[in-house]
mmCIF file of C-alpha atoms in Angstrom:
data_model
loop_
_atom_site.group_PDB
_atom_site.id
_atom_site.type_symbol
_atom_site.label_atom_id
_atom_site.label_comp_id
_atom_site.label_asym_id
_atom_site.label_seq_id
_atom_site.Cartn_x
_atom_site.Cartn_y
_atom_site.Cartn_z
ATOM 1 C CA UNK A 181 -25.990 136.300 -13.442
ATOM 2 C CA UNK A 182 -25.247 132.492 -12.432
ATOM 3 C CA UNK A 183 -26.083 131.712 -15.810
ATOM 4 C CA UNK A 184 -23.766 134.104 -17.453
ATOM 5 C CA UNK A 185 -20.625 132.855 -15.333
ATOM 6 C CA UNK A 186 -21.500 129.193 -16.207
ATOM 7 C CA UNK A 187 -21.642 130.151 -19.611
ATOM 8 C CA UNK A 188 -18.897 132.297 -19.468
ATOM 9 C CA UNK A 189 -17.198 129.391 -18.044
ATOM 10 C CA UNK A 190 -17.996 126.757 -20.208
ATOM 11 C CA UNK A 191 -17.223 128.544 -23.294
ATOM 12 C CA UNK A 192 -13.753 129.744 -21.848
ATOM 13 C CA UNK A 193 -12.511 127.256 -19.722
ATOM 14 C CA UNK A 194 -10.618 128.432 -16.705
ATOM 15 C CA UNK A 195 -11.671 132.301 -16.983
ATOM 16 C CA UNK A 196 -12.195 133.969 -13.758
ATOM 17 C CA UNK A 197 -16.111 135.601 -13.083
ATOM 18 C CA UNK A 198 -16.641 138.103 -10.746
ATOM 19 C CA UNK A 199 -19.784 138.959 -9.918
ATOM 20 C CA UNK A 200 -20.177 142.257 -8.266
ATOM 21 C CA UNK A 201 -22.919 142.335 -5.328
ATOM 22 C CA UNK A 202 -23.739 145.476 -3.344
ATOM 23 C CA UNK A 203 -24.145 143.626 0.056
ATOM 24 C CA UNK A 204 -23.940 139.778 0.541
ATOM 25 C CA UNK A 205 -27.201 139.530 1.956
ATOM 26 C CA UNK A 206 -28.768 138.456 -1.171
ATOM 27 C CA UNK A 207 -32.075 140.224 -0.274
ATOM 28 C CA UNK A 208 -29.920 143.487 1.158
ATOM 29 C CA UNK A 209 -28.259 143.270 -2.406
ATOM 30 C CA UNK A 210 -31.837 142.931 -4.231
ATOM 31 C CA UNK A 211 -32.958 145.612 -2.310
ATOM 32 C CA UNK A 212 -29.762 147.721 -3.707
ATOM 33 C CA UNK A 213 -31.145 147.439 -7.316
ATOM 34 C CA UNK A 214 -33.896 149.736 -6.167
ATOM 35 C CA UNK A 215 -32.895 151.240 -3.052
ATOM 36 C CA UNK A 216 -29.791 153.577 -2.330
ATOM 37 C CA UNK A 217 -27.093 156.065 -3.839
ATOM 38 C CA UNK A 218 -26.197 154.777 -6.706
ATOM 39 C CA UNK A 219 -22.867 157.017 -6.728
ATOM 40 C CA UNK A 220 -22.239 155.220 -3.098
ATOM 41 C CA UNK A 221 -22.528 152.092 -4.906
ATOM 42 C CA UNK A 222 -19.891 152.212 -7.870
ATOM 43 C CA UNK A 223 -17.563 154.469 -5.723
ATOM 44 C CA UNK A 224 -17.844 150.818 -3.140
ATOM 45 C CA UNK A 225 -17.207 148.738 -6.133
ATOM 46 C CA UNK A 226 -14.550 150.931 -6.635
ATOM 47 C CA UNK A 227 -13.314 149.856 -3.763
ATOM 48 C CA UNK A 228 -13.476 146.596 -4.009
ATOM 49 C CA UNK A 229 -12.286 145.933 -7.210
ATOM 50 C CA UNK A 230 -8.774 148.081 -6.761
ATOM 51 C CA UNK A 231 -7.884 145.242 -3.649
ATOM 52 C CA UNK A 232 -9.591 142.395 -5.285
ATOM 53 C CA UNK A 233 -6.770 139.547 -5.233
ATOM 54 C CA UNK A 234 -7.291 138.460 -8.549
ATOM 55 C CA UNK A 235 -8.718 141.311 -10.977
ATOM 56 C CA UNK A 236 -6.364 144.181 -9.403
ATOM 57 C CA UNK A 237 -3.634 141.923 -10.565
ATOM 58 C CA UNK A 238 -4.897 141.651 -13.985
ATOM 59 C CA UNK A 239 -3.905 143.467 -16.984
ATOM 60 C CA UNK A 240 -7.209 144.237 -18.380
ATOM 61 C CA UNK A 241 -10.702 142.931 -17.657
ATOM 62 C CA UNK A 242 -14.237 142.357 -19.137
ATOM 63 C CA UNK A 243 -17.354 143.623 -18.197
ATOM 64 C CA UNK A 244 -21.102 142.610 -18.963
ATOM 65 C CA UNK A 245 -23.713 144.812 -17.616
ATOM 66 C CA UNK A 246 -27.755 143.604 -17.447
ATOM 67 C CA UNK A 247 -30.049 146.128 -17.629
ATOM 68 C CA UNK A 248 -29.439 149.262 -15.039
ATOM 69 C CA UNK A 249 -26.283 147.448 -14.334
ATOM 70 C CA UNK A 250 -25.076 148.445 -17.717
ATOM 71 C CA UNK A 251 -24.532 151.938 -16.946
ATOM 72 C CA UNK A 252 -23.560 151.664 -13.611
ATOM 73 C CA UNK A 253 -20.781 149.442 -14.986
ATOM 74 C CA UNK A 254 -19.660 152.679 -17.159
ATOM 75 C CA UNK A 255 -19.982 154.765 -14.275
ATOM 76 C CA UNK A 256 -17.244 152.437 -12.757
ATOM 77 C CA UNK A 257 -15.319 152.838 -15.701
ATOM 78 C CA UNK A 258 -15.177 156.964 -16.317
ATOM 79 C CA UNK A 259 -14.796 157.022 -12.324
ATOM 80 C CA UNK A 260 -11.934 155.340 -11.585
ATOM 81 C CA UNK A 261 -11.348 152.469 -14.067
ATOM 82 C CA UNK A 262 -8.831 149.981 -11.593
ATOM 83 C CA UNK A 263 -8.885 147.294 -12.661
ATOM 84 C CA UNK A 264 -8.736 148.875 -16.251
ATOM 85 C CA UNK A 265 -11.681 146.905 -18.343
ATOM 86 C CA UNK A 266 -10.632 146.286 -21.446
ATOM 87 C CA UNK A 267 -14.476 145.771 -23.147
ATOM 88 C CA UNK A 268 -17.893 146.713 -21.731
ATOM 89 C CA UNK A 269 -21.305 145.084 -22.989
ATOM 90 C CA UNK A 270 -24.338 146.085 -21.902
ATOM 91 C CA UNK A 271 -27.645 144.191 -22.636
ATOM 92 C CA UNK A 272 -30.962 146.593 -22.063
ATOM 93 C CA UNK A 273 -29.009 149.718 -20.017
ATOM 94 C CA UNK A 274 -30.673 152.835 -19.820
ATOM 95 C CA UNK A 275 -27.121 154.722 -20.984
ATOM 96 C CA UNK A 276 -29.345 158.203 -21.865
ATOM 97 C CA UNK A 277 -31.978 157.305 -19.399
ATOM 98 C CA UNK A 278 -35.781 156.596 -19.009
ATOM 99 C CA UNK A 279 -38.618 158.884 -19.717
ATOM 100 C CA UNK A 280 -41.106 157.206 -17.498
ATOM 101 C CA UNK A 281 -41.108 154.862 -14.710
ATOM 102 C CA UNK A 282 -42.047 150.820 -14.669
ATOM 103 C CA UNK A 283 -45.788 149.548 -13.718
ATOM 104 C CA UNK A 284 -46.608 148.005 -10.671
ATOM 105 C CA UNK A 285 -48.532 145.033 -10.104
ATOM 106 C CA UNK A 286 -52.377 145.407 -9.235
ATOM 107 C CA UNK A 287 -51.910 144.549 -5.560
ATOM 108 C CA UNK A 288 -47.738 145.542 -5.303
ATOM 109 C CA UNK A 289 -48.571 148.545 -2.568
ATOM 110 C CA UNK A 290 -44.783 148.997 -1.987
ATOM 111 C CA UNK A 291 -44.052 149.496 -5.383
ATOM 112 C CA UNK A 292 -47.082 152.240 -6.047
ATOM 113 C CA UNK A 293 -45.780 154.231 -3.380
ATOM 114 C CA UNK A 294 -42.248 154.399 -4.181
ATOM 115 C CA UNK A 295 -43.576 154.941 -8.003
ATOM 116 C CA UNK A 296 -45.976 157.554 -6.593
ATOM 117 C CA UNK A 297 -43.206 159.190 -4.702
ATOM 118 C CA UNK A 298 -40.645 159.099 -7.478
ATOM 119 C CA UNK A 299 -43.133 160.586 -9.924
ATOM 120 C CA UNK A 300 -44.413 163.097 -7.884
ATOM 121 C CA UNK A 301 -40.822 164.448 -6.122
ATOM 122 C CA UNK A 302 -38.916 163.337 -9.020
ATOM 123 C CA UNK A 303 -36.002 165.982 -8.155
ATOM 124 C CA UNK A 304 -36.088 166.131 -4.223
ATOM 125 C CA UNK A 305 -32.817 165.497 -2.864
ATOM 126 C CA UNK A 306 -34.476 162.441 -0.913
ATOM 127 C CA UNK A 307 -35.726 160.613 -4.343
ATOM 128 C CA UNK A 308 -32.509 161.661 -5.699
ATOM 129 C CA UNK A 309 -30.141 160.237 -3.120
ATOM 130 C CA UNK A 310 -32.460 156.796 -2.328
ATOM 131 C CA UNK A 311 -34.234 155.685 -5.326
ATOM 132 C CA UNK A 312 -32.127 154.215 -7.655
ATOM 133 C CA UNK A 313 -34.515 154.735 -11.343
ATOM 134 C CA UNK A 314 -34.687 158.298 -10.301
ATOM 135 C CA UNK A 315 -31.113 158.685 -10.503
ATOM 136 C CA UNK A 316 -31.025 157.594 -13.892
ATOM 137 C CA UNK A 317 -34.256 159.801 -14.914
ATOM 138 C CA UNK A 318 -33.871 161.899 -17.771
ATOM 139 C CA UNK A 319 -37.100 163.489 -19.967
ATOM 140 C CA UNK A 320 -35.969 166.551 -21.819
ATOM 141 C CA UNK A 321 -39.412 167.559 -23.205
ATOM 142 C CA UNK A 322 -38.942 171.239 -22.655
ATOM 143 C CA UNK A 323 -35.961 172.884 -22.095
ATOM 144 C CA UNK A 324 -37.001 173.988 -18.451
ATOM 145 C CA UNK A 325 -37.743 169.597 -17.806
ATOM 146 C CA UNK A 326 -34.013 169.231 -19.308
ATOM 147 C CA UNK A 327 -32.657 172.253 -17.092
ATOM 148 C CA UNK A 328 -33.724 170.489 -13.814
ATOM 149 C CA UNK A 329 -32.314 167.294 -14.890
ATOM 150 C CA UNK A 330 -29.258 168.844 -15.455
ATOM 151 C CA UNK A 331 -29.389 170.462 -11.940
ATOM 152 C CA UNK A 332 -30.678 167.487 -9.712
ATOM 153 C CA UNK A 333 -29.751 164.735 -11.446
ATOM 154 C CA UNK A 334 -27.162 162.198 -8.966
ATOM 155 C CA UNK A 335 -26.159 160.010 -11.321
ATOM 156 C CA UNK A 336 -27.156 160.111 -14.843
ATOM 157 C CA UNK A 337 -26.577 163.603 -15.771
ATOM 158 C CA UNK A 338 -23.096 163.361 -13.982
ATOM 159 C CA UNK A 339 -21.590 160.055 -15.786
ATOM 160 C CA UNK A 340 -23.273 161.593 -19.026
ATOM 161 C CA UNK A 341 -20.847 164.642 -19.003
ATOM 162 C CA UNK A 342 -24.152 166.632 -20.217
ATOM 163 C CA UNK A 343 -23.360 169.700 -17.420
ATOM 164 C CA UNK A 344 -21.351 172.750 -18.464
ATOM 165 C CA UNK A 345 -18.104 171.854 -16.922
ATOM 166 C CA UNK A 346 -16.927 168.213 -18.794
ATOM 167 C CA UNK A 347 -15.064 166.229 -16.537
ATOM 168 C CA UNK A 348 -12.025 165.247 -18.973
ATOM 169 C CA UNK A 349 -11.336 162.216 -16.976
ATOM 170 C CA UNK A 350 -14.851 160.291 -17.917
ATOM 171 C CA UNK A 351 -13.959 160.854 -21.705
ATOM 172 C CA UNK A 352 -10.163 159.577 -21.101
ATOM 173 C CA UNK A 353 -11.394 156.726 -18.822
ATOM 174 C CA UNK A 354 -14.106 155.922 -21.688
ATOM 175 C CA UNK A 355 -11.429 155.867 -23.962
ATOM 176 C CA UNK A 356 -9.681 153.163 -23.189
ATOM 177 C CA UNK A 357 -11.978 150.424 -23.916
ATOM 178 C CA UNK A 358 -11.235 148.955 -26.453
ATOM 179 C CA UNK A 359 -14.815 147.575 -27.322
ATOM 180 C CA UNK A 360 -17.653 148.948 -25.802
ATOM 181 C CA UNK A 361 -21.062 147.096 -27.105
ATOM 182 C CA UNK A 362 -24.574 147.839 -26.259
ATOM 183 C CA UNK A 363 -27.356 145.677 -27.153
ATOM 184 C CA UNK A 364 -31.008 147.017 -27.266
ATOM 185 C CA UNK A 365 -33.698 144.557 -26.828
ATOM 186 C CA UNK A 366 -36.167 144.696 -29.302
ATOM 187 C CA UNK A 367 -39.487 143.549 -27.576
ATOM 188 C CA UNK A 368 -38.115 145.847 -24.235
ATOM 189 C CA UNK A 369 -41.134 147.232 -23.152
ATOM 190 C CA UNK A 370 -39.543 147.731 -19.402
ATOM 191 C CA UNK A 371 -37.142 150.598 -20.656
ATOM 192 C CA UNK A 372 -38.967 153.664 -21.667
ATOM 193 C CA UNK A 373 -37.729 154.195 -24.549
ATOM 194 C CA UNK A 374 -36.193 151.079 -25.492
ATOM 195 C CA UNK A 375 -33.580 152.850 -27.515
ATOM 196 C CA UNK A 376 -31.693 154.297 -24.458
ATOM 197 C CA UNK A 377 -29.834 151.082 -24.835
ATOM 198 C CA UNK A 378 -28.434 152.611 -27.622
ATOM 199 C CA UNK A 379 -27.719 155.950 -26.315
ATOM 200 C CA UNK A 380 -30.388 157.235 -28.539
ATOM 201 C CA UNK A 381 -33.342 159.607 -28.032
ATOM 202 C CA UNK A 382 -36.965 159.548 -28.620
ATOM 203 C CA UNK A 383 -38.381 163.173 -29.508
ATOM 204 C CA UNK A 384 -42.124 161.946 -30.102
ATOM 205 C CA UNK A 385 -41.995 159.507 -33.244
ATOM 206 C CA UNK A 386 -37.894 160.566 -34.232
ATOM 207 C CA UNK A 387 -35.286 158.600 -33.078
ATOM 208 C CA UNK A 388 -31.942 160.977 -32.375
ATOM 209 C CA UNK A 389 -28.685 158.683 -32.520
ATOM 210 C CA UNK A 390 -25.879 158.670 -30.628
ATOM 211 C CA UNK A 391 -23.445 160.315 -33.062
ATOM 212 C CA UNK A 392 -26.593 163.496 -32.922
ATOM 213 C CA UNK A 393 -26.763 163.694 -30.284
ATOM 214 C CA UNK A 394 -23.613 164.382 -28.490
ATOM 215 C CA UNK A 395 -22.166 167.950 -29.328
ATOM 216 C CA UNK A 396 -19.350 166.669 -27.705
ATOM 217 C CA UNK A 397 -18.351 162.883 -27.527
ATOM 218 C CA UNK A 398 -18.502 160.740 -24.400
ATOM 219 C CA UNK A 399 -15.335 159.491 -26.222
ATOM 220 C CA UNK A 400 -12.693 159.422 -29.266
ATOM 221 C CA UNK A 401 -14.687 156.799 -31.293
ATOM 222 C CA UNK A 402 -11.389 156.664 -33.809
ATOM 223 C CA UNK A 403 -9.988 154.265 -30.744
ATOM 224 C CA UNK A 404 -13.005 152.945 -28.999
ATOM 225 C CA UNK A 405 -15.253 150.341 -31.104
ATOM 226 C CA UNK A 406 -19.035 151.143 -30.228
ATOM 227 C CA UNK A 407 -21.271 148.312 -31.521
ATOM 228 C CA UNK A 408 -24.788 148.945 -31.221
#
């Protein structure tokens, strides 16, 4: 992320970069990427943006999301949106979720048990509320696998608006960009599938896009511009 504000920087002299950490323990705030609520976190950054001297002054604001960041960064946005940002990118998010969980190293022991415990209680309230990839899990091979998503899910299936009752205020929020942009990586082989970064689907070898697969619209795409 220090290379994306010096760039950021350099390109745009003078333009203000924020980056948003979860605690400022750097290894606390590592540990955050894999460990906690993820809701806890964007309703904190919540927080901390609305009395942020600078950006809760600001008219609008822009947003890059890496990876998982990506769709927390549009959980911020449908949630409470202040300071208002004005375009989102996200590089490699998992915006409809992952299907299957990352590999662990040969001799990474901490890592096969959280993977182990994540696979194997996938929907327990303690995965659910502790483990941030669970949180953004979503496999909807049968319709009973997509039913317990939609029941257990703490994050995903929530910022998603995929649950009976659509929370009016995400689509509104989502609205407002005025650019949101999602880039897919095309070598990603960390993101199962790959083209979640699109908000697409994989059912076996098809590919269901965005405009498919929403019966009804994350948001009004006559005023948002979605580049993917």
């Amino acid at each position: 992320m220090k290379s994306i504000q010096a760039l950021a920087e350099d390109i745009h002299p003078g333009t203000f970069v924020h980056i948003i950490a979860i605690d400022e323990d750097p290894s606390q705030d590592q540990m955050a990427t894999f460990k906690g609520n993820v809701s806890d976190q964007v309703s904190k950054v919540c927080e901390e943006l609305a009395k942020h001297p600078i950006l809760s002054t600001a008219p609008a604001i822009d947003a890059i999301g890496i990876s998982q960041g990506g769709q927390f960064l549009r959980g911020y946005v449908e949630r409470c949106n202040w300071p208002q940002v004005r375009s989102l990118v996200t590089f490699g998010s998992q915006h409809n979720g992952i299907i299957d969980f990352r590999s662990c190293g040969a001799t990474d022991w901490l890592c096969k048990g959280a993977m182990a415990l994540m696979r194997f209680g996938t929907w327990s309230k303690l995965v659910q509320s502790s483990l941030v990839p669970a949180q953004y899990y979503r496999n909807p091979a049968t319709e009973a696998d997509y039913n317990k998503y939609l029941e257990n899910s703490n994050f995903l299936a929530d910022i998603n608006n995929e649950r009976e009752f659509k929370n009016e205020k995400y689509k509104a929020n989502l609205s407002k960009l005025t650019n949101f942009v999602m880039w897919m990586f095309e070598d990603d082989d960390l993101v199962i599938p790959k083209e979640s970064s699109w908000f697409e689907e994989v059912n076996g070898t098809e590919v269901i896009p965005l405009r498919a697969h929403f019966e009804v619209p994350l948001v009004n795409t006559s005023r948002t511009s979605m580049s993917y």
